[in-house]
Amino acid sequence: MPRKEKTVSLVLGSGGARGLAHIGIIQWLEERGYAIESISGCSMGALIGGVHACGKLDTFIDWVCAIDKLDIVRLLDVSWGKAGLVDGDKVIDTLKNLVGDRQIEDLPIKFTAVAADIKREKEIWITSGSLFDAIRASISLPLFFTPARYGSMLLLDGGILNPVPIAPTFEDKTDMTIAVNLNGPPDSRPVRMKRRRARREQDDHGSIIEAAHAKITGFIDDLSTRFGQDDGDWAMLDVAVQTFDAMQGTIARQKLAAYPPDRTIVIPRDTCAILEFDRAEEMIAIGRAAARAQMPGEPDPESPPGR
């Protein structure tokens, strides 16, 4: 018997490159007949959710699965001010050219991007206007991206105040709310496997950090010898990012406990580093696996009948 379609409000959390797991989760849900009618997202959740809401997720997947570490570095337009290391205009312009900009109110899926106005200590829910203006505001990771000017406000990453923004879905008339938390506890795989992966992540993340640092200091042609992973500025940034992840994990647990969704899908916060966008295919697969494992009562569509 065909399953009855369920309408879904999808809440997509923040977490840098871990947010690529959102793609696999969206794919798995739609393959199972879930109809996503509303998306609330912050940071990378706003980016992936917004691209999906305008019907361009397949185009984005083709692009992100083809980029490498050098491509990531080329997207970093250095800010010479003191409010952040990267302006972010090149990233946003690239995405606009790739999928096109839309007005949020014209999208076929209800969409909310959540950013943070830290001056007034409040969340900002963006539900109209340019999709990519909203995304740029929502992804403004402190210290890394410069704050985004939105009207009279300077906005930062929505994960500062609400890394799993469930509240914008409260008035939805959908059958269920599914939240994706990218800041789950570190995974508990055997130590040997974790060490092997940690070495790989250290090498890969170090390469990105070295390349980005070289770009920022103007010595891109000599990055392998001039700068190391332990360089002071980037070591401080790495500590700040880890602190931000820990903070988001605590806030996410509090929000999910206070406003529990119908289903929660959790991705461990040590799954990948913040800039590891060159691991897109792996992260998409991790998202699909997490959806299969954490959606109770749902058979695996990739398994033969009877298993």
Coordinates of N, CA and C in Angstrom, one line a residue, residues 184-203 268-271 279:
G184 N 25.4 18.0 17.9 CA 25.3 16.9 18.8 C 26.6 16.5 19.5
P185 N 26.5 15.7 20.5 CA 27.7 15.2 21.2 C 28.7 14.6 20.3
P186 N 30.0 14.7 20.5 CA 31.0 14.0 19.7 C 30.7 12.5 19.6
D187 N 31.0 11.9 18.4 CA 30.6 10.5 18.2 C 31.4 9.6 19.1
S188 N 30.8 8.4 19.3 CA 31.4 7.4 20.3 C 31.9 6.2 19.6
R189 N 32.4 6.4 18.4 CA 33.0 5.2 17.7 C 34.3 4.8 18.4
P190 N 34.8 3.6 18.2 CA 36.0 3.1 18.8 C 37.2 4.1 18.7
V191 N 38.0 4.1 19.7 CA 39.1 5.1 19.7 C 40.0 5.0 18.5
R192 N 40.3 3.8 18.1 CA 41.2 3.6 16.9 C 40.6 4.3 15.7
M193 N 39.3 4.1 15.4 CA 38.7 4.7 14.3 C 38.7 6.2 14.4
K194 N 38.4 6.7 15.6 CA 38.4 8.2 15.9 C 39.7 8.8 15.6
R195 N 40.8 8.1 16.1 CA 42.1 8.6 15.9 C 42.5 8.7 14.4
R196 N 42.1 7.7 13.7 CA 42.4 7.7 12.3 C 41.7 8.8 11.6
R197 N 40.5 9.0 11.9 CA 39.7 10.1 11.3 C 40.3 11.5 11.8
A198 N 40.6 11.5 13.0 CA 41.2 12.8 13.6 C 42.4 13.2 12.8
R199 N 43.3 12.2 12.5 CA 44.5 12.5 11.8 C 44.2 13.1 10.4
R200 N 43.2 12.4 9.8 CA 42.8 12.9 8.4 C 42.2 14.3 8.5
E201 N 41.4 14.5 9.5 CA 40.8 15.8 9.6 C 41.8 16.9 9.9
Q202 N 42.8 16.6 10.8 CA 43.8 17.5 11.1 C 44.6 17.9 9.9
D203 N 45.0 16.9 9.1 CA 45.7 17.2 7.8 C 44.9 18.1 6.9
P268 N 26.8 14.6 15.0 CA 27.8 14.9 16.0 C 28.6 16.2 15.6
R269 N 29.0 17.0 16.5 CA 29.7 18.2 16.2 C 31.1 18.0 15.7
D270 N 31.7 16.8 15.9 CA 33.0 16.5 15.5 C 33.0 15.8 14.1
T271 N 31.9 15.8 13.4 CA 31.8 15.1 12.2 C 32.8 15.6 11.1
R279 N 34.3 18.0 1.5 CA 33.9 16.7 1.9 C 32.4 16.6 1.7

